[in-house]
Structure formats: C-alpha cells, structure tokens
PDB file of C-alpha atoms in Angstrom:
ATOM      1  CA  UNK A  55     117.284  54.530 151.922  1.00 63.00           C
ATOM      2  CA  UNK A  56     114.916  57.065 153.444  1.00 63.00           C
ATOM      3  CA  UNK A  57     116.779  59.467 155.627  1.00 91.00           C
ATOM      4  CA  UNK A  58     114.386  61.601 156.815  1.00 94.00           C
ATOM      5  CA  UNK A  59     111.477  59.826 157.702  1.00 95.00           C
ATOM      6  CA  UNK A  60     107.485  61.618 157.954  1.00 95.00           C
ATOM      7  CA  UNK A  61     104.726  59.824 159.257  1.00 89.00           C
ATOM      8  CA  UNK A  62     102.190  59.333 158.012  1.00 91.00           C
ATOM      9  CA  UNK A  63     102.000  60.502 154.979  1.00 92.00           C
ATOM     10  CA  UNK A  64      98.543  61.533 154.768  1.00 95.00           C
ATOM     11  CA  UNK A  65      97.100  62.754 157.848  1.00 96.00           C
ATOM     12  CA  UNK A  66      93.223  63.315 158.379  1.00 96.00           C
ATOM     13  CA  UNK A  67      92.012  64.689 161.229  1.00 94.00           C
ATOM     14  CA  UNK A  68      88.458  66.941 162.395  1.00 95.00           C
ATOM     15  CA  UNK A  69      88.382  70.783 162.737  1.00 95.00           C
ATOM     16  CA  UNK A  70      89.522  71.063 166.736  1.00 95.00           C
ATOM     17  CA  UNK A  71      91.164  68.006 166.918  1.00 96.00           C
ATOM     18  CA  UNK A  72      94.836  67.501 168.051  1.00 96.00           C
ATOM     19  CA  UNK A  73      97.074  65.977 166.079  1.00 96.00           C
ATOM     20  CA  UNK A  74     100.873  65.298 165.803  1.00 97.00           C
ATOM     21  CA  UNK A  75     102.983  64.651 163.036  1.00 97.00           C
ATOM     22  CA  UNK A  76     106.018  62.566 163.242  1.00 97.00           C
ATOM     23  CA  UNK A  77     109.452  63.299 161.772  1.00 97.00           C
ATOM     24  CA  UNK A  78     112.804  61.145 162.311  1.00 97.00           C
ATOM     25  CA  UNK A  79     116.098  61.054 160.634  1.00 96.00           C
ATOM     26  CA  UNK A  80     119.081  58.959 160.392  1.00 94.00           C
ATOM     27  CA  UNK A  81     121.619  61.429 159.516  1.00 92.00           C
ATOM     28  CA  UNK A  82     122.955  62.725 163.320  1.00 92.00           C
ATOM     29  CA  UNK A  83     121.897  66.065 161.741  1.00 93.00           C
ATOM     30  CA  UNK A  84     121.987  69.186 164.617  1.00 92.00           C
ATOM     31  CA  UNK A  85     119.055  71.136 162.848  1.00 92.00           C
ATOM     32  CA  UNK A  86     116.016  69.950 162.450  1.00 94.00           C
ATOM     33  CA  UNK A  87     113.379  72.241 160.821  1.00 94.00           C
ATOM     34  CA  UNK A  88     109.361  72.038 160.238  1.00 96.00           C
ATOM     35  CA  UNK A  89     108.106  74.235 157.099  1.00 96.00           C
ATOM     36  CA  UNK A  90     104.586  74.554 156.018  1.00 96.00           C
ATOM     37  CA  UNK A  91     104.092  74.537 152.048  1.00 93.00           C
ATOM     38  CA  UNK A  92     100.625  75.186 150.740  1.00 92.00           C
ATOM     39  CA  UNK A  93      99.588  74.789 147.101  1.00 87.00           C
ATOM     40  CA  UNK A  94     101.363  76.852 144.876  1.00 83.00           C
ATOM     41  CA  UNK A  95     103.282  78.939 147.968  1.00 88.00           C
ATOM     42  CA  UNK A  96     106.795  78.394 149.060  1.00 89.00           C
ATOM     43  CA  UNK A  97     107.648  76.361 151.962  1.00 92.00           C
ATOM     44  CA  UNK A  98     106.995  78.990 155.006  1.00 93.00           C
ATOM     45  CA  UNK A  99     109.334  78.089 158.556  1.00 92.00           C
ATOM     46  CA  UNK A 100     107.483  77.180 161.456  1.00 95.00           C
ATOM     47  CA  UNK A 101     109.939  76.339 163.990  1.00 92.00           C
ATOM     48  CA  UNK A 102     113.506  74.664 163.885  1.00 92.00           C
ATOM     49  CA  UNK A 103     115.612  73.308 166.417  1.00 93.00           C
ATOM     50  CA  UNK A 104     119.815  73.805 166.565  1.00 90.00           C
ATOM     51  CA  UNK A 105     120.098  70.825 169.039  1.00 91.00           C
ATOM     52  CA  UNK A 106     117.884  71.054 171.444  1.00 92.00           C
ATOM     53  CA  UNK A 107     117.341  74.641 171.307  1.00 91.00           C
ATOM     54  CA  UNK A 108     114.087  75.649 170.234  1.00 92.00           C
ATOM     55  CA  UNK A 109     113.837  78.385 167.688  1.00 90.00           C
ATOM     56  CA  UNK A 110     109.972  79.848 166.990  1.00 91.00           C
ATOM     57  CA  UNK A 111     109.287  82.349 164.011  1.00 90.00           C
ATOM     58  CA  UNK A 112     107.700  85.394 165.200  1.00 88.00           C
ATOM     59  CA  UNK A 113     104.470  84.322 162.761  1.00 90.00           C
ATOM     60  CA  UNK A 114     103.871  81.093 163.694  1.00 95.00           C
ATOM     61  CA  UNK A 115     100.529  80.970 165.348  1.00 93.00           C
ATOM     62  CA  UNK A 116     100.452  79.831 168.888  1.00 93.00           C
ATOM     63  CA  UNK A 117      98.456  76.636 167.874  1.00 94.00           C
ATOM     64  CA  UNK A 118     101.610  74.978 166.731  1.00 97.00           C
ATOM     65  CA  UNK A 119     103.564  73.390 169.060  1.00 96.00           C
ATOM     66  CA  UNK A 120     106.829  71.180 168.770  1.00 96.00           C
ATOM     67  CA  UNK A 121     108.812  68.585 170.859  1.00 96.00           C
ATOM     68  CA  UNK A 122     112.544  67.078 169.997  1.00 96.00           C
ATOM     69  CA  UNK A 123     112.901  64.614 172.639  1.00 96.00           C
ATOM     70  CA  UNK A 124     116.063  63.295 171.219  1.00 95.00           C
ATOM     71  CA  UNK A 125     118.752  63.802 167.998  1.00 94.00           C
ATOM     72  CA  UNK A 126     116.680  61.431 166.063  1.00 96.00           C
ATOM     73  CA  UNK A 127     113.186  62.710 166.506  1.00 96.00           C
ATOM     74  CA  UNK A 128     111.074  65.772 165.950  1.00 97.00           C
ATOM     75  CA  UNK A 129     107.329  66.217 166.440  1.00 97.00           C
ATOM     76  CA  UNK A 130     104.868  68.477 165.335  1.00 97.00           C
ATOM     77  CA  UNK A 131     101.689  69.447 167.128  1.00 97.00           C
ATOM     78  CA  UNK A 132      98.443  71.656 166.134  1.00 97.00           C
ATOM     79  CA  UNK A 133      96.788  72.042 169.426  1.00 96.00           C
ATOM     80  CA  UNK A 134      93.024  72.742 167.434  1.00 95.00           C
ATOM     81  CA  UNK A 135      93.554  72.556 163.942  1.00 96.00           C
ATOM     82  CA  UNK A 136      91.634  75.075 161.391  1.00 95.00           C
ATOM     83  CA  UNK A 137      90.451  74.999 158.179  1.00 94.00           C
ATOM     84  CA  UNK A 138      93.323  77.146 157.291  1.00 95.00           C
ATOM     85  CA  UNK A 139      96.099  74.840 158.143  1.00 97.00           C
ATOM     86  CA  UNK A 140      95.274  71.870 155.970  1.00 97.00           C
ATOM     87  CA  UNK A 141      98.545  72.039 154.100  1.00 96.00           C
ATOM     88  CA  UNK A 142     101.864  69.869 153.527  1.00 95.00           C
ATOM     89  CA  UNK A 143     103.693  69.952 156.532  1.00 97.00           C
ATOM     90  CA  UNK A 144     107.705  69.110 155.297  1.00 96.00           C
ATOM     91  CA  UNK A 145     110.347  68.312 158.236  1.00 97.00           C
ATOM     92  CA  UNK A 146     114.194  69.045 157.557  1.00 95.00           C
ATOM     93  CA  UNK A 147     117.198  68.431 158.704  1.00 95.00           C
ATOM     94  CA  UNK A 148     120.993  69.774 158.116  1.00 92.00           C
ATOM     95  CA  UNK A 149     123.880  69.053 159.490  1.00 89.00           C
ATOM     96  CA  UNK A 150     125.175  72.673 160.099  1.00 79.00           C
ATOM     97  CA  UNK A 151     124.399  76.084 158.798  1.00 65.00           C
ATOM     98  CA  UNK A 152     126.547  75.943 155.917  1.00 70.00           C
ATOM     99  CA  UNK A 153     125.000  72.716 154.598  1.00 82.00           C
ATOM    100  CA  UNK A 154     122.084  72.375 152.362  1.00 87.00           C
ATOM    101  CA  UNK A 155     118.542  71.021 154.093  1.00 91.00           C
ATOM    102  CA  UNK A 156     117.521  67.543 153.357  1.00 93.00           C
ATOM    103  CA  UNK A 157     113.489  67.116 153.267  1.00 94.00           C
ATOM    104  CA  UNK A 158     111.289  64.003 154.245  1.00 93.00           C
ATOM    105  CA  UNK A 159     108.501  63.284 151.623  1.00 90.00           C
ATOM    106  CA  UNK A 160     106.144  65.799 153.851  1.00 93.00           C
ATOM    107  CA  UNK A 161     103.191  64.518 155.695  1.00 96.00           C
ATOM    108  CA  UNK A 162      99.408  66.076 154.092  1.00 95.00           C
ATOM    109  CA  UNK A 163      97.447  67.509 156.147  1.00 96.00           C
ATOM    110  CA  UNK A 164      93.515  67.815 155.484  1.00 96.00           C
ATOM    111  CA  UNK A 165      90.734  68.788 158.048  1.00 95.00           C
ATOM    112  CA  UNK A 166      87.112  68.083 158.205  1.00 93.00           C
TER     113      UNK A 166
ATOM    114  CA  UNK B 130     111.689  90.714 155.158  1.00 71.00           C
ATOM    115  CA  UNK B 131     113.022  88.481 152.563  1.00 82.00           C
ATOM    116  CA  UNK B 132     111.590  88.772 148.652  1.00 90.00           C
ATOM    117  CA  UNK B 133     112.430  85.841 146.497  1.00 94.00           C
ATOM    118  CA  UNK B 134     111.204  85.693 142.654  1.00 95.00           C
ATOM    119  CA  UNK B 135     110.555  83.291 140.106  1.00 97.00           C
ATOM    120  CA  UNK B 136     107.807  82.688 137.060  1.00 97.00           C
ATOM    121  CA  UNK B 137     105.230  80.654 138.201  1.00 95.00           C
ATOM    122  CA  UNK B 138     105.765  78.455 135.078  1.00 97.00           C
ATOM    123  CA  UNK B 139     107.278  77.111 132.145  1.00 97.00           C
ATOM    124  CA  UNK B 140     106.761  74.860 129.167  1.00 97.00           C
ATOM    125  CA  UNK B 141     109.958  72.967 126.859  1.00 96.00           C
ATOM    126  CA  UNK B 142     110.006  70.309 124.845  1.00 97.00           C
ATOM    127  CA  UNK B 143     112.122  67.155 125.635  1.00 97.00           C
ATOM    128  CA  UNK B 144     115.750  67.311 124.384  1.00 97.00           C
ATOM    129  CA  UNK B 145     115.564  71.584 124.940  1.00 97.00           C
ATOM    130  CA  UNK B 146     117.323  74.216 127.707  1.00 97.00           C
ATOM    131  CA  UNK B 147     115.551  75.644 130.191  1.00 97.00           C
ATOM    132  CA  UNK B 148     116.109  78.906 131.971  1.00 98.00           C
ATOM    133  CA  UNK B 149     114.409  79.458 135.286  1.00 98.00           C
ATOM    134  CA  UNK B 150     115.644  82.927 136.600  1.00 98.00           C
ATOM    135  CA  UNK B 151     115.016  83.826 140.403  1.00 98.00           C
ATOM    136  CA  UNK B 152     115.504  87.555 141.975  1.00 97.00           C
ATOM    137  CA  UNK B 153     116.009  88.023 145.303  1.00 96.00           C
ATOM    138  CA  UNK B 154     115.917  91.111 147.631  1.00 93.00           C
ATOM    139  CA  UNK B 155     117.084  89.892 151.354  1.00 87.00           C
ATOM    140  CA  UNK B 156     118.294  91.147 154.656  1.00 84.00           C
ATOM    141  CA  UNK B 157     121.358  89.839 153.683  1.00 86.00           C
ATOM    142  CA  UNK B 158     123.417  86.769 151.599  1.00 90.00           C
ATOM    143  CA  UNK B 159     124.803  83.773 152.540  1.00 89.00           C
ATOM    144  CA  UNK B 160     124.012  81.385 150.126  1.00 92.00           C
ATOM    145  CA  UNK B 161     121.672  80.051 147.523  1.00 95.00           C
ATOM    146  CA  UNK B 162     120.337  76.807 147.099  1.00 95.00           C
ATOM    147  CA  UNK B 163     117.971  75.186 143.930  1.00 97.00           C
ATOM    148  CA  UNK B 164     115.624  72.517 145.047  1.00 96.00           C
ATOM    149  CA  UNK B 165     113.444  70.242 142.706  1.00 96.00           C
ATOM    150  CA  UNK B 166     109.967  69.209 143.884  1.00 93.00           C
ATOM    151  CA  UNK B 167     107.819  66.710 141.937  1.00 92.00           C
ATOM    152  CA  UNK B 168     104.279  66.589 142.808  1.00 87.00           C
ATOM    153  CA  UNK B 169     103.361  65.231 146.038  1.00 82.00           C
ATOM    154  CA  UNK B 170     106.921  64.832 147.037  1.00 85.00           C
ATOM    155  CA  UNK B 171     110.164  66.352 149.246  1.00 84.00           C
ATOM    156  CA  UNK B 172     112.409  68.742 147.806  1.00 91.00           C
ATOM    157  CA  UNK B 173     115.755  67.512 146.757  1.00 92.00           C
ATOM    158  CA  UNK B 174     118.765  69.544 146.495  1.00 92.00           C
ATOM    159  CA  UNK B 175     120.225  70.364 143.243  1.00 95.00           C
ATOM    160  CA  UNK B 176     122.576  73.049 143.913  1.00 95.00           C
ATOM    161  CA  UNK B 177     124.464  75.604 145.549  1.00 93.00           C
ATOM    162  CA  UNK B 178     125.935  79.225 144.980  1.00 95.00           C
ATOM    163  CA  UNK B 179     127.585  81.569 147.603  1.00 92.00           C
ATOM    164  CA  UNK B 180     130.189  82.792 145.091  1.00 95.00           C
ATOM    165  CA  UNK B 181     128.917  84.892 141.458  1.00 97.00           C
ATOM    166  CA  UNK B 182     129.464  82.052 138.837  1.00 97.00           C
ATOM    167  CA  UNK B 183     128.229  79.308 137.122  1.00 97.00           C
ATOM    168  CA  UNK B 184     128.508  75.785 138.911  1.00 94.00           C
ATOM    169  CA  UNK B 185     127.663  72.921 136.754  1.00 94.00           C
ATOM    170  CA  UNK B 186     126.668  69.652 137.733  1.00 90.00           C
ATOM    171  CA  UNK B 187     125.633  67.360 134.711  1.00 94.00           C
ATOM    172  CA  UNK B 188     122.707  68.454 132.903  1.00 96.00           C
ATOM    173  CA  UNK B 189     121.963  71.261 135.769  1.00 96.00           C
ATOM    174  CA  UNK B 190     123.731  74.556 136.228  1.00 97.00           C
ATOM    175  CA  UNK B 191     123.134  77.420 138.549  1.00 98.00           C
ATOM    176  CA  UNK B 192     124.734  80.804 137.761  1.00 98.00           C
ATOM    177  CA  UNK B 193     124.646  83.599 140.701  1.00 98.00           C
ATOM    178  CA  UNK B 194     125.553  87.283 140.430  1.00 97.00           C
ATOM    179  CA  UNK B 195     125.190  88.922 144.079  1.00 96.00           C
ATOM    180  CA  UNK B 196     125.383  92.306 142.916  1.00 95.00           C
ATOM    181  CA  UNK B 197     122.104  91.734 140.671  1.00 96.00           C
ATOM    182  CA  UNK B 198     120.361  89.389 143.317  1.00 96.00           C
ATOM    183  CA  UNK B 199     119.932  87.024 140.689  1.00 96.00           C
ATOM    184  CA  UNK B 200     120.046  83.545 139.871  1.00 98.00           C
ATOM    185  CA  UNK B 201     119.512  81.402 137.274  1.00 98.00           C
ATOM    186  CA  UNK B 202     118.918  77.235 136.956  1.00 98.00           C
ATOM    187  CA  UNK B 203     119.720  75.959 133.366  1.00 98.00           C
ATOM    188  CA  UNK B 204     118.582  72.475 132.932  1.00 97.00           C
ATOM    189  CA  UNK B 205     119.736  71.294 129.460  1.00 97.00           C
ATOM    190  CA  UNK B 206     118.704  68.195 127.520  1.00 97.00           C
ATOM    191  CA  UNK B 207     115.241  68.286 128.730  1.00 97.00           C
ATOM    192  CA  UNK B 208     114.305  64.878 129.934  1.00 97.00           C
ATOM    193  CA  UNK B 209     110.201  63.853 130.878  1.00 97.00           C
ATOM    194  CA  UNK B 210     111.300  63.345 134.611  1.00 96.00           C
ATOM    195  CA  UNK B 211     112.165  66.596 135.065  1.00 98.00           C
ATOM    196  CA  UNK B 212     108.908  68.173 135.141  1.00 97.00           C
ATOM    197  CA  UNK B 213     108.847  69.403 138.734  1.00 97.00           C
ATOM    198  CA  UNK B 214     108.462  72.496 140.600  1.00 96.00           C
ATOM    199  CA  UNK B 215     112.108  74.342 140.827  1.00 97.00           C
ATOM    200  CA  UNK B 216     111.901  76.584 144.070  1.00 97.00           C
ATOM    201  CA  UNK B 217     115.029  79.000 144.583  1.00 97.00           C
ATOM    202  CA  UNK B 218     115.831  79.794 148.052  1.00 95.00           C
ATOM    203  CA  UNK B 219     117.997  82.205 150.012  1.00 94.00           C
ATOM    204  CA  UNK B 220     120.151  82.459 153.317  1.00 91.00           C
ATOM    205  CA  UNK B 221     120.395  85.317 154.421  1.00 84.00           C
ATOM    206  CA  UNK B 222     123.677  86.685 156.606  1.00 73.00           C
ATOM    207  CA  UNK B 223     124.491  84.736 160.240  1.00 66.00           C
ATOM    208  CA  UNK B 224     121.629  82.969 159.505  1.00 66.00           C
ATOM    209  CA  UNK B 225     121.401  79.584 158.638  1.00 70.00           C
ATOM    210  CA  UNK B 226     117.196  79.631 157.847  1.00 81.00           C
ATOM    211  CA  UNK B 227     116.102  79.412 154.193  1.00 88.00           C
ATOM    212  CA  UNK B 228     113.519  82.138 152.603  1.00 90.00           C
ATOM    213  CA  UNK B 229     111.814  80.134 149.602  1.00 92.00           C
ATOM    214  CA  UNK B 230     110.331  81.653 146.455  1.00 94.00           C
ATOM    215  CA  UNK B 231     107.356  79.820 145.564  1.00 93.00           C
ATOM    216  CA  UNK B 232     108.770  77.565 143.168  1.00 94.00           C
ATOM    217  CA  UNK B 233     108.350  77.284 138.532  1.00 97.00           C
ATOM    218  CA  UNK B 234     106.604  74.691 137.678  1.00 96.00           C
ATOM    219  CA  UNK B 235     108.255  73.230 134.684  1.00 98.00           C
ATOM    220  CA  UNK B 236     106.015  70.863 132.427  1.00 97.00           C
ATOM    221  CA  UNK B 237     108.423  69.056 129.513  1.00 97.00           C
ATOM    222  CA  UNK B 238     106.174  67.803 126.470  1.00 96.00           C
ATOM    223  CA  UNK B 239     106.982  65.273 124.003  1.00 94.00           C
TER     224      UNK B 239
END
C-alpha cells in the first residue's frame, strides 16, 4: 500500500503557468519534505515542514511556494514555471529526525 | 556546504559483488543512509550507519568509517532487479535534512 502518495504523476504545464503538485501520506509522519532531482543530479531540498513549521533553504528560488494545510497533506507550488525547473519533483516524509525519509514515486515535471 | 561522492556508474554480471564507495566531506555527522532508485521511481531505503561498521541486511551491506568519511554499499549475489541508481546521503549534526550525492547507476548483465 502506497504511503506516500504524489499526484499526478506526470505533470505538463506551459512556460508561466501555475501549477501545484500534490503530496499526501498515511504515515502521521511530523516532517514532510519536497526535493527536486534532475537527471543525473542528486535530489536537491526545497522546503520541508517539522509540523507545521515551515522551513525554506536559503537557494530555493522565490517562485516556489508551499502549503501544509493539515498532517496528511503537503502542496507544492511554482508561481511561473521556467524552462529550468522541468524536473522530478519527490515529496518525503519521516517520522522524526532520527528516522530514515520515505519517498512518494515523485511527480515529473515538463514545461512547454 | 556539504560534498558527497560516488562513481557515476558501474557494470557486474548477475550472481557477482558489487562495491559502490561514497566520500563525504560535511558540516558535520549524524547519520548515513543508502537509498535505491530504479528509473522513473521513489527512492527506497536500504540502510543505515551512524556507528563505523558493517551492518548487513541480506544480500546488502553498508560499512561506515567516520574518521575516513567513507562509506561503502556491497550488494552481493547480483540479481537483474537490482539495476538502479544507489544514491548515498548524509545528515549532518542537529540536523535532521539529508545532503544527497548524485547517485551510481548500477547496470547488472546476464
């Protein structure tokens, strides 16, 4: 059973456009995390939340946005996507800071 | 910042061991954690060192020496499932984030 849930998979969207991605999780984890993993690269931290507090990295660009309205979800949001930011976009969750991060299946990412 | 190494790839034949060795240079240590990654897909946790050792777990083991900042994944008895991308990544000290190396692609052949 999927635990941490992306949707959709496969995202298209035009360059400019808005567009959210969806993550959800059945686990009651605290943390919830968004990383985004280009080909090749390593997964690179965008934002995570400890509960509901908000936690940016000091390189994400200001186009990226996210909302955790409850335990259960977490959403992503590129204000006016680029070219540049067609990528996988992974959501994960842990339970603590000792534990290890469990992934959703990612949600792709392409612009036109 | 955080500096986390691995090869880029690797090629074994079903049935062989596999070494995928990661280096790290960080802010600090708290941990290290092996994920698999097959094309397309999530990571999935394989394992995890904070103590220097080996920790086996079947046909996986993950060996850790902090004083070297280095890792290893062994993956024995090569199966055609396992070719994935193997990314190593750190925690550094009071910090519960993860800095990723970019993963070794391993490709098993008949």
């Amino acid at each position: 059973d999927a635990m941490v849930i992306q949707n959709p998979r496969y995202q298209v969207t035009q360059f400019g456009k808005p567009v959210t991605l969806s993550c959800s999780q059945t686990l009651n984890h605290n943390v919830m995390y968004w990383y985004q993993q280009k080909s090749s690269q390593a997964p690179k931290l965008l934002f995570h939340y400890y509960d509901k507090d908000f936690n940016n990295e000091a390189d994400t660009p200001d186009n990226f946005q996210s909302r955790r309205p409850n335990t259960s979800f977490c959403f992503l949001d590129i204000r006016s996507p680029g070219l540049g930011d067609a990528a996988m976009y992974l959501c994960a969750t842990s339970r603590a800071e000792r534990d290890p991060q469990h992934f959703g299946d990612g949600t792709r990412l392409s612009i036109l | 910042g955080q500096n986390i190494d691995q090869p880029t790839e690797m090629t074994a034949t079903e049935g062989a061991i596999v070494q995928i060795n990661c280096t790290y240079q960080t802010s600090g240590f708290n941990g290290l954690f092996w994920y698999q990654q097959h094309a397309g897909e999530a990571p999935t946790f394989l394992s995890y060192n904070v103590l220097d050792g080996l920790e086996e777990k079947g046909r996986f083991s993950s060996f850790l020496s902090r004083s070297k900042g280095y890792s290893y994944l062994l993956l024995k008895e090569l199966q055609m499932k396992d070719s994935a991308s193997y990314l190593c990544a750190v925690r550094p000290s009071n910090d519960y984030k993860l800095s990723f190396g970019a993963g070794t692609t391993v490709t098993v052949r008949a």
